[in-house]
Amino acid sequence: MPVIKVLPHETLCPEGKTFEVAEGEQLCESLLKHDIEIEHACEMSCACTTCHVIVREGFNSLEASDDDEDDLLDMAWGLTPQSRLSCQVKVAQKDLTLELPKYTKNHAREHH
């Protein structure tokens, strides 16, 4: 089974986390299932950028993003060439290393 390695993130998983997932599993759901409270303001309908992740390793194993996802990613904070919306990613056969961006652009939530 593919292994997901999440790099340490100040608030979502300070120690980082590694876990196995079934091939074909949706990445955002996998993160939530493993107690990584990634934002998903649009309820995983590909309508916001709050579940943005950066795929540091294994990016090329994933199916390509579609135009809707690409349009949204253009608005994501900290966009990189390896950025994806985790609600649109189905885990493939290769292990993934993820970086969770420090910030999200969630207009539904106030930042203090």
XYZ file of N, CA, C and O in Angstrom:
448
model
N 0.836 -1.190 0.000
C 0.000 0.000 0.000
C 0.876 1.248 0.000
O 1.921 1.255 0.626
N 0.433 2.283 -0.692
C 1.217 3.523 -0.713
C 1.304 4.151 0.686
O 0.367 4.060 1.471
N 2.427 4.783 0.948
C 2.655 5.460 2.217
C 2.601 6.966 1.980
O 3.201 7.475 1.035
N 1.866 7.647 2.844
C 1.797 9.109 2.804
C 2.659 9.627 3.950
O 2.448 9.256 5.106
N 3.615 10.464 3.611
C 4.444 11.098 4.637
C 4.100 12.582 4.623
O 4.230 13.244 3.597
N 3.643 13.079 5.764
C 3.297 14.489 5.886
C 4.414 15.163 6.668
O 4.726 14.750 7.792
N 5.028 16.161 6.063
C 6.103 16.880 6.732
C 5.526 17.693 7.893
O 4.354 18.067 7.869
N 6.344 17.965 8.910
C 5.823 18.715 10.063
C 5.198 20.044 9.663
O 5.708 20.754 8.804
N 4.066 20.347 10.287
C 3.342 21.605 10.085
C 3.021 22.150 11.469
O 2.504 21.419 12.322
N 3.312 23.415 11.664
C 3.215 24.052 12.979
C 1.937 23.710 13.747
O 1.990 23.355 14.917
N 0.786 23.781 13.088
C -0.464 23.561 13.812
C -1.151 22.244 13.465
O -1.741 21.605 14.324
N -1.088 21.816 12.207
C -1.854 20.630 11.803
C -1.209 19.316 12.215
O -1.898 18.358 12.525
N 0.118 19.242 12.185
C 0.806 18.042 12.678
C 2.262 18.404 12.973
O 3.139 18.191 12.141
N 2.512 18.956 14.152
C 3.839 19.479 14.502
C 4.961 18.450 14.370
O 6.090 18.804 14.058
N 4.663 17.179 14.594
C 5.695 16.137 14.530
C 5.818 15.534 13.129
O 6.687 14.716 12.892
N 4.888 15.902 12.252
C 4.813 15.195 10.977
C 4.077 13.887 11.200
O 3.780 13.506 12.341
N 3.782 13.174 10.138
C 3.026 11.928 10.285
C 3.250 11.067 9.049
O 3.404 11.581 7.949
N 3.262 9.759 9.250
C 3.396 8.807 8.146
C 2.318 7.740 8.320
O 2.122 7.233 9.423
N 1.619 7.411 7.239
C 0.575 6.391 7.315
C 0.360 5.767 5.936
O 0.736 6.344 4.921
N -0.231 4.571 5.940
C -0.544 3.879 4.695
C -1.978 4.178 4.285
O -2.845 4.374 5.140
N -2.190 4.207 2.981
C -3.552 4.373 2.458
C -3.765 3.381 1.328
O -2.807 2.875 0.742
N -5.013 3.130 1.026
C -5.331 2.262 -0.101
C -5.145 3.034 -1.396
O -5.452 4.224 -1.470
N -4.628 2.355 -2.397
C -4.518 2.978 -3.713
C -5.907 3.411 -4.169
O -6.889 2.695 -3.976
N -6.002 4.614 -4.741
C -7.285 5.130 -5.212
C -8.030 5.951 -4.183
O -9.047 6.554 -4.486
N -7.528 5.973 -2.943
C -8.186 6.753 -1.898
C -7.995 8.249 -2.159
O -6.963 8.673 -2.656
N -8.995 9.030 -1.811
C -8.907 10.476 -1.985
C -7.981 11.043 -0.906
O -8.108 10.713 0.272
N -7.055 11.879 -1.316
C -6.013 12.364 -0.404
C -6.572 13.185 0.758
O -6.189 12.990 1.906
N -7.478 14.095 0.489
C -8.037 14.934 1.560
C -8.707 14.063 2.626
O -8.492 14.248 3.828
N -9.506 13.093 2.201
C -10.178 12.197 3.150
C -9.163 11.393 3.950
O -9.336 11.169 5.149
N -8.092 10.956 3.298
C -7.043 10.187 3.993
C -6.402 11.018 5.094
O -6.166 10.527 6.194
N -6.112 12.282 4.798
C -5.512 13.166 5.797
C -6.449 13.331 6.991
O -6.029 13.212 8.148
N -7.714 13.588 6.720
C -8.690 13.775 7.798
C -8.835 12.511 8.637
O -8.913 12.577 9.863
N -8.851 11.362 7.980
C -8.983 10.082 8.680
C -7.825 9.839 9.646
O -7.966 9.128 10.621
N -6.670 10.415 9.319
C -5.477 10.235 10.151
C -5.220 11.459 11.036
O -4.089 11.757 11.398
N -6.304 12.139 11.376
C -6.279 13.250 12.348
C -5.444 14.445 11.927
O -4.911 15.160 12.770
N -5.311 14.652 10.630
C -4.676 15.871 10.139
C -5.825 16.747 9.650
O -6.433 16.485 8.622
N -6.138 17.748 10.434
C -7.356 18.538 10.217
C -7.160 19.581 9.119
O -7.298 20.788 9.351
N -6.878 19.094 7.923
C -6.708 19.999 6.787
C -8.053 20.670 6.499
O -9.107 20.052 6.633
N -8.002 21.942 6.140
C -9.243 22.654 5.827
C -9.842 22.114 4.529
O -9.121 21.689 3.628
N -11.140 22.140 4.468
C -11.856 21.742 3.246
C -13.187 22.493 3.227
O -14.256 21.934 3.351
N -13.052 23.815 3.098
C -14.188 24.723 3.263
C -15.331 24.452 2.292
O -16.487 24.699 2.607
N -15.022 23.946 1.113
C -16.086 23.717 0.128
C -16.611 22.286 0.191
O -17.313 21.846 -0.716
N -16.269 21.571 1.266
C -16.691 20.172 1.423
C -16.214 19.299 0.262
O -16.933 18.431 -0.214
N -14.998 19.557 -0.186
C -14.319 18.740 -1.200
C -15.017 18.762 -2.556
O -15.046 17.763 -3.265
N -15.564 19.922 -2.932
C -16.258 20.009 -4.215
C -15.446 20.771 -5.266
O -16.002 21.195 -6.270
N -14.154 20.960 -5.023
C -13.274 21.668 -5.949
C -13.780 23.083 -6.215
O -13.904 23.515 -7.343
N -14.093 23.791 -5.100
C -14.586 25.153 -5.241
C -13.790 26.152 -4.394
O -14.162 27.307 -4.314
N -12.717 25.701 -3.750
C -11.888 26.622 -2.983
C -10.448 26.098 -2.999
O -10.166 25.121 -3.688
N -9.570 26.702 -2.227
C -8.168 26.255 -2.229
C -7.694 25.841 -0.831
O -6.506 25.669 -0.615
N -8.608 25.649 0.110
C -8.175 25.432 1.493
C -7.514 24.074 1.730
O -6.832 23.899 2.725
N -7.700 23.114 0.838
C -7.060 21.800 1.022
C -5.782 21.668 0.191
O -5.292 20.571 -0.049
N -5.220 22.792 -0.223
C -3.979 22.838 -1.009
C -2.850 22.110 -0.284
O -2.614 22.327 0.891
N -2.194 21.212 -1.006
C -0.991 20.545 -0.500
C 0.103 20.666 -1.555
O -0.172 20.872 -2.735
N 1.340 20.522 -1.109
C 2.473 20.503 -2.026
C 3.042 19.088 -1.995
O 3.409 18.583 -0.931
N 3.048 18.440 -3.152
C 3.504 17.056 -3.243
C 5.003 17.079 -3.520
O 5.433 17.270 -4.662
N 5.804 16.926 -2.470
C 7.265 17.025 -2.589
C 7.880 15.787 -3.222
O 8.909 15.872 -3.875
N 7.272 14.623 -3.009
C 7.753 13.391 -3.653
C 6.544 12.593 -4.116
O 5.541 12.516 -3.416
N 6.649 12.014 -5.314
C 5.568 11.198 -5.858
C 4.591 11.954 -6.742
O 3.620 11.381 -7.220
N 4.867 13.232 -6.996
C 3.940 14.070 -7.769
C 3.611 13.454 -9.133
O 2.461 13.443 -9.561
N 4.626 12.935 -9.808
C 4.414 12.435 -11.169
C 3.624 11.136 -11.227
O 3.213 10.703 -12.301
N 3.373 10.516 -10.059
C 2.566 9.297 -10.042
C 1.075 9.610 -10.076
O 0.255 8.732 -10.317
N 0.736 10.867 -9.846
C -0.678 11.254 -9.745
C -1.258 11.582 -11.117
O -0.552 12.021 -12.009
N -2.576 11.378 -11.233
C -3.248 11.814 -12.462
C -3.124 13.323 -12.567
O -3.104 14.027 -11.565
N -3.051 13.832 -13.772
C -2.906 15.276 -13.982
C -4.133 16.013 -13.472
O -5.250 15.486 -13.485
N -3.909 17.241 -13.054
C -5.023 18.075 -12.596
C -5.845 18.522 -13.808
O -5.332 18.624 -14.913
N -7.125 18.802 -13.561
C -7.969 19.294 -14.660
C -8.013 20.822 -14.637
O -7.442 21.461 -13.760
N -8.691 21.399 -15.609
C -8.715 22.861 -15.738
C -9.329 23.543 -14.519
O -8.864 24.591 -14.086
N -10.395 22.951 -13.962
C -11.036 23.556 -12.787
C -10.052 23.632 -11.622
O -9.942 24.655 -10.947
N -9.346 22.534 -11.390
C -8.370 22.522 -10.297
C -7.250 23.522 -10.575
O -6.846 24.274 -9.689
N -6.760 23.552 -11.808
C -5.683 24.486 -12.158
C -6.102 25.939 -11.949
O -5.332 26.747 -11.440
N -7.335 26.263 -12.328
C -7.827 27.630 -12.148
C -7.853 28.014 -10.677
O -7.476 29.124 -10.301
N -8.292 27.092 -9.820
C -8.330 27.368 -8.387
C -6.921 27.461 -7.812
O -6.628 28.334 -6.994
N -6.047 26.562 -8.247
C -4.673 26.572 -7.715
C -3.979 27.904 -7.981
O -3.158 28.338 -7.182
N -4.334 28.546 -9.082
C -3.746 29.857 -9.379
C -3.994 30.855 -8.250
O -3.269 31.831 -8.115
N -5.017 30.617 -7.442
C -5.359 31.526 -6.350
C -4.829 31.057 -4.994
O -5.016 31.732 -3.989
N -4.202 29.899 -4.950
C -3.752 29.335 -3.675
C -2.537 30.082 -3.136
O -1.680 30.525 -3.891
N -2.459 30.182 -1.825
C -1.308 30.809 -1.181
C -0.126 29.862 -1.310
O -0.232 28.668 -1.082
N 1.032 30.397 -1.690
C 2.252 29.589 -1.727
C 2.280 28.558 -2.843
O 2.879 27.494 -2.705
N 1.652 28.870 -3.965
C 1.572 27.942 -5.091
C 2.961 27.517 -5.569
O 3.872 28.328 -5.654
N 3.121 26.225 -5.846
C 4.357 25.692 -6.413
C 3.987 24.817 -7.613
O 2.831 24.452 -7.783
N 4.986 24.415 -8.426
C 4.685 23.501 -9.542
C 4.180 22.132 -9.064
O 3.591 21.393 -9.828
N 4.406 21.799 -7.785
C 3.933 20.519 -7.242
C 2.665 20.672 -6.411
O 2.313 19.783 -5.645
N 1.989 21.808 -6.543
C 0.766 22.040 -5.767
C -0.409 21.262 -6.339
O -0.551 21.139 -7.556
N -1.236 20.751 -5.434
C -2.492 20.103 -5.817
C -3.543 20.422 -4.768
O -3.219 20.739 -3.622
N -4.803 20.301 -5.138
C -5.888 20.344 -4.170
C -6.111 18.904 -3.723
O -6.411 18.037 -4.543
N -5.941 18.659 -2.428
C -5.968 17.265 -1.965
C -7.328 16.606 -2.185
O -7.407 15.385 -2.291
N -8.406 17.404 -2.318
C -9.722 16.804 -2.572
C -9.835 16.267 -3.990
O -10.773 15.530 -4.308
N -8.892 16.625 -4.853
C -8.936 16.191 -6.259
C -7.910 15.101 -6.571
O -7.819 14.647 -7.696
N -7.153 14.697 -5.561
C -6.079 13.726 -5.774
C -6.518 12.339 -5.322
O -6.961 12.154 -4.192
N -6.379 11.371 -6.229
C -6.540 9.965 -5.876
C -5.130 9.393 -5.748
O -4.306 9.530 -6.655
N -4.852 8.775 -4.608
C -3.525 8.231 -4.357
C -3.246 7.113 -5.359
O -4.083 6.237 -5.588
N -2.063 7.173 -5.981
C -1.669 6.142 -6.951
C -0.812 5.093 -6.236
O -0.867 4.955 -5.019
N 0.027 4.374 -6.975
C 0.810 3.285 -6.383
C 2.044 3.775 -5.641
O 2.557 3.088 -4.776
N 2.523 4.963 -5.963
C 3.758 5.459 -5.357
C 3.499 6.165 -4.030
O 2.456 6.758 -3.817
N 4.511 6.098 -3.157
C 4.451 6.834 -1.901
C 4.459 8.329 -2.191
O 5.025 8.771 -3.193
N 3.849 9.100 -1.296
C 3.795 10.549 -1.446
C 4.402 11.223 -0.218
O 4.183 10.768 0.904
N 5.145 12.286 -0.445
C 5.582 13.159 0.642
C 4.892 14.491 0.439
O 4.994 15.091 -0.629
N 4.173 14.940 1.469
C 3.369 16.153 1.369
C 3.879 17.236 2.293
O 4.269 16.972 3.421
N 3.816 18.454 1.804
C 4.028 19.624 2.639
C 2.698 20.352 2.704
O 2.055 20.572 1.680
N 2.281 20.698 3.908
C 1.057 21.474 4.076
C 1.449 22.936 4.140
O 2.291 23.317 4.952
N 0.873 23.769 3.266
C 1.251 25.182 3.267
C 0.974 25.831 4.625
O 0.055 25.427 5.333
N 1.763 26.834 4.938
C 1.614 27.506 6.231
C 0.284 28.240 6.327
O -0.315 28.334 7.386
N -0.198 28.747 5.206
C -1.440 29.523 5.201
C -2.397 28.974 4.154
O -1.986 28.313 3.214
N -3.682 29.286 4.349
C -4.669 29.031 3.291
C -5.419 30.332 3.064
O -5.408 31.223 3.911
N -6.058 30.404 1.928
C -6.926 31.551 1.654
C -8.352 31.104 1.905
O -9.054 30.693 0.992
N -8.753 31.130 3.150
C -10.111 30.744 3.485
C -10.863 31.994 3.897
O -10.725 32.493 4.997
N -11.700 32.468 2.998
C -12.439 33.696 3.267
C -13.609 33.432 4.201
O -14.219 34.353 4.699
N -13.914 32.170 4.462
C -15.010 31.846 5.359
C -14.555 31.887 6.818
O -15.368 31.847 7.713
N -13.263 31.955 7.040
C -12.752 31.928 8.406
C -11.904 33.155 8.649
O -11.058 33.485 7.831
N -12.096 33.785 9.776
C -11.299 34.966 10.096
C -9.965 34.558 10.663
O -9.872 33.608 11.435
N -8.922 35.279 10.289
C -7.607 35.046 10.855
C -7.313 36.170 11.846
O -7.572 37.322 11.566
N -6.812 35.802 12.999
C -6.510 36.824 14.022
C -5.029 37.006 14.157
O -4.259 36.122 14.039
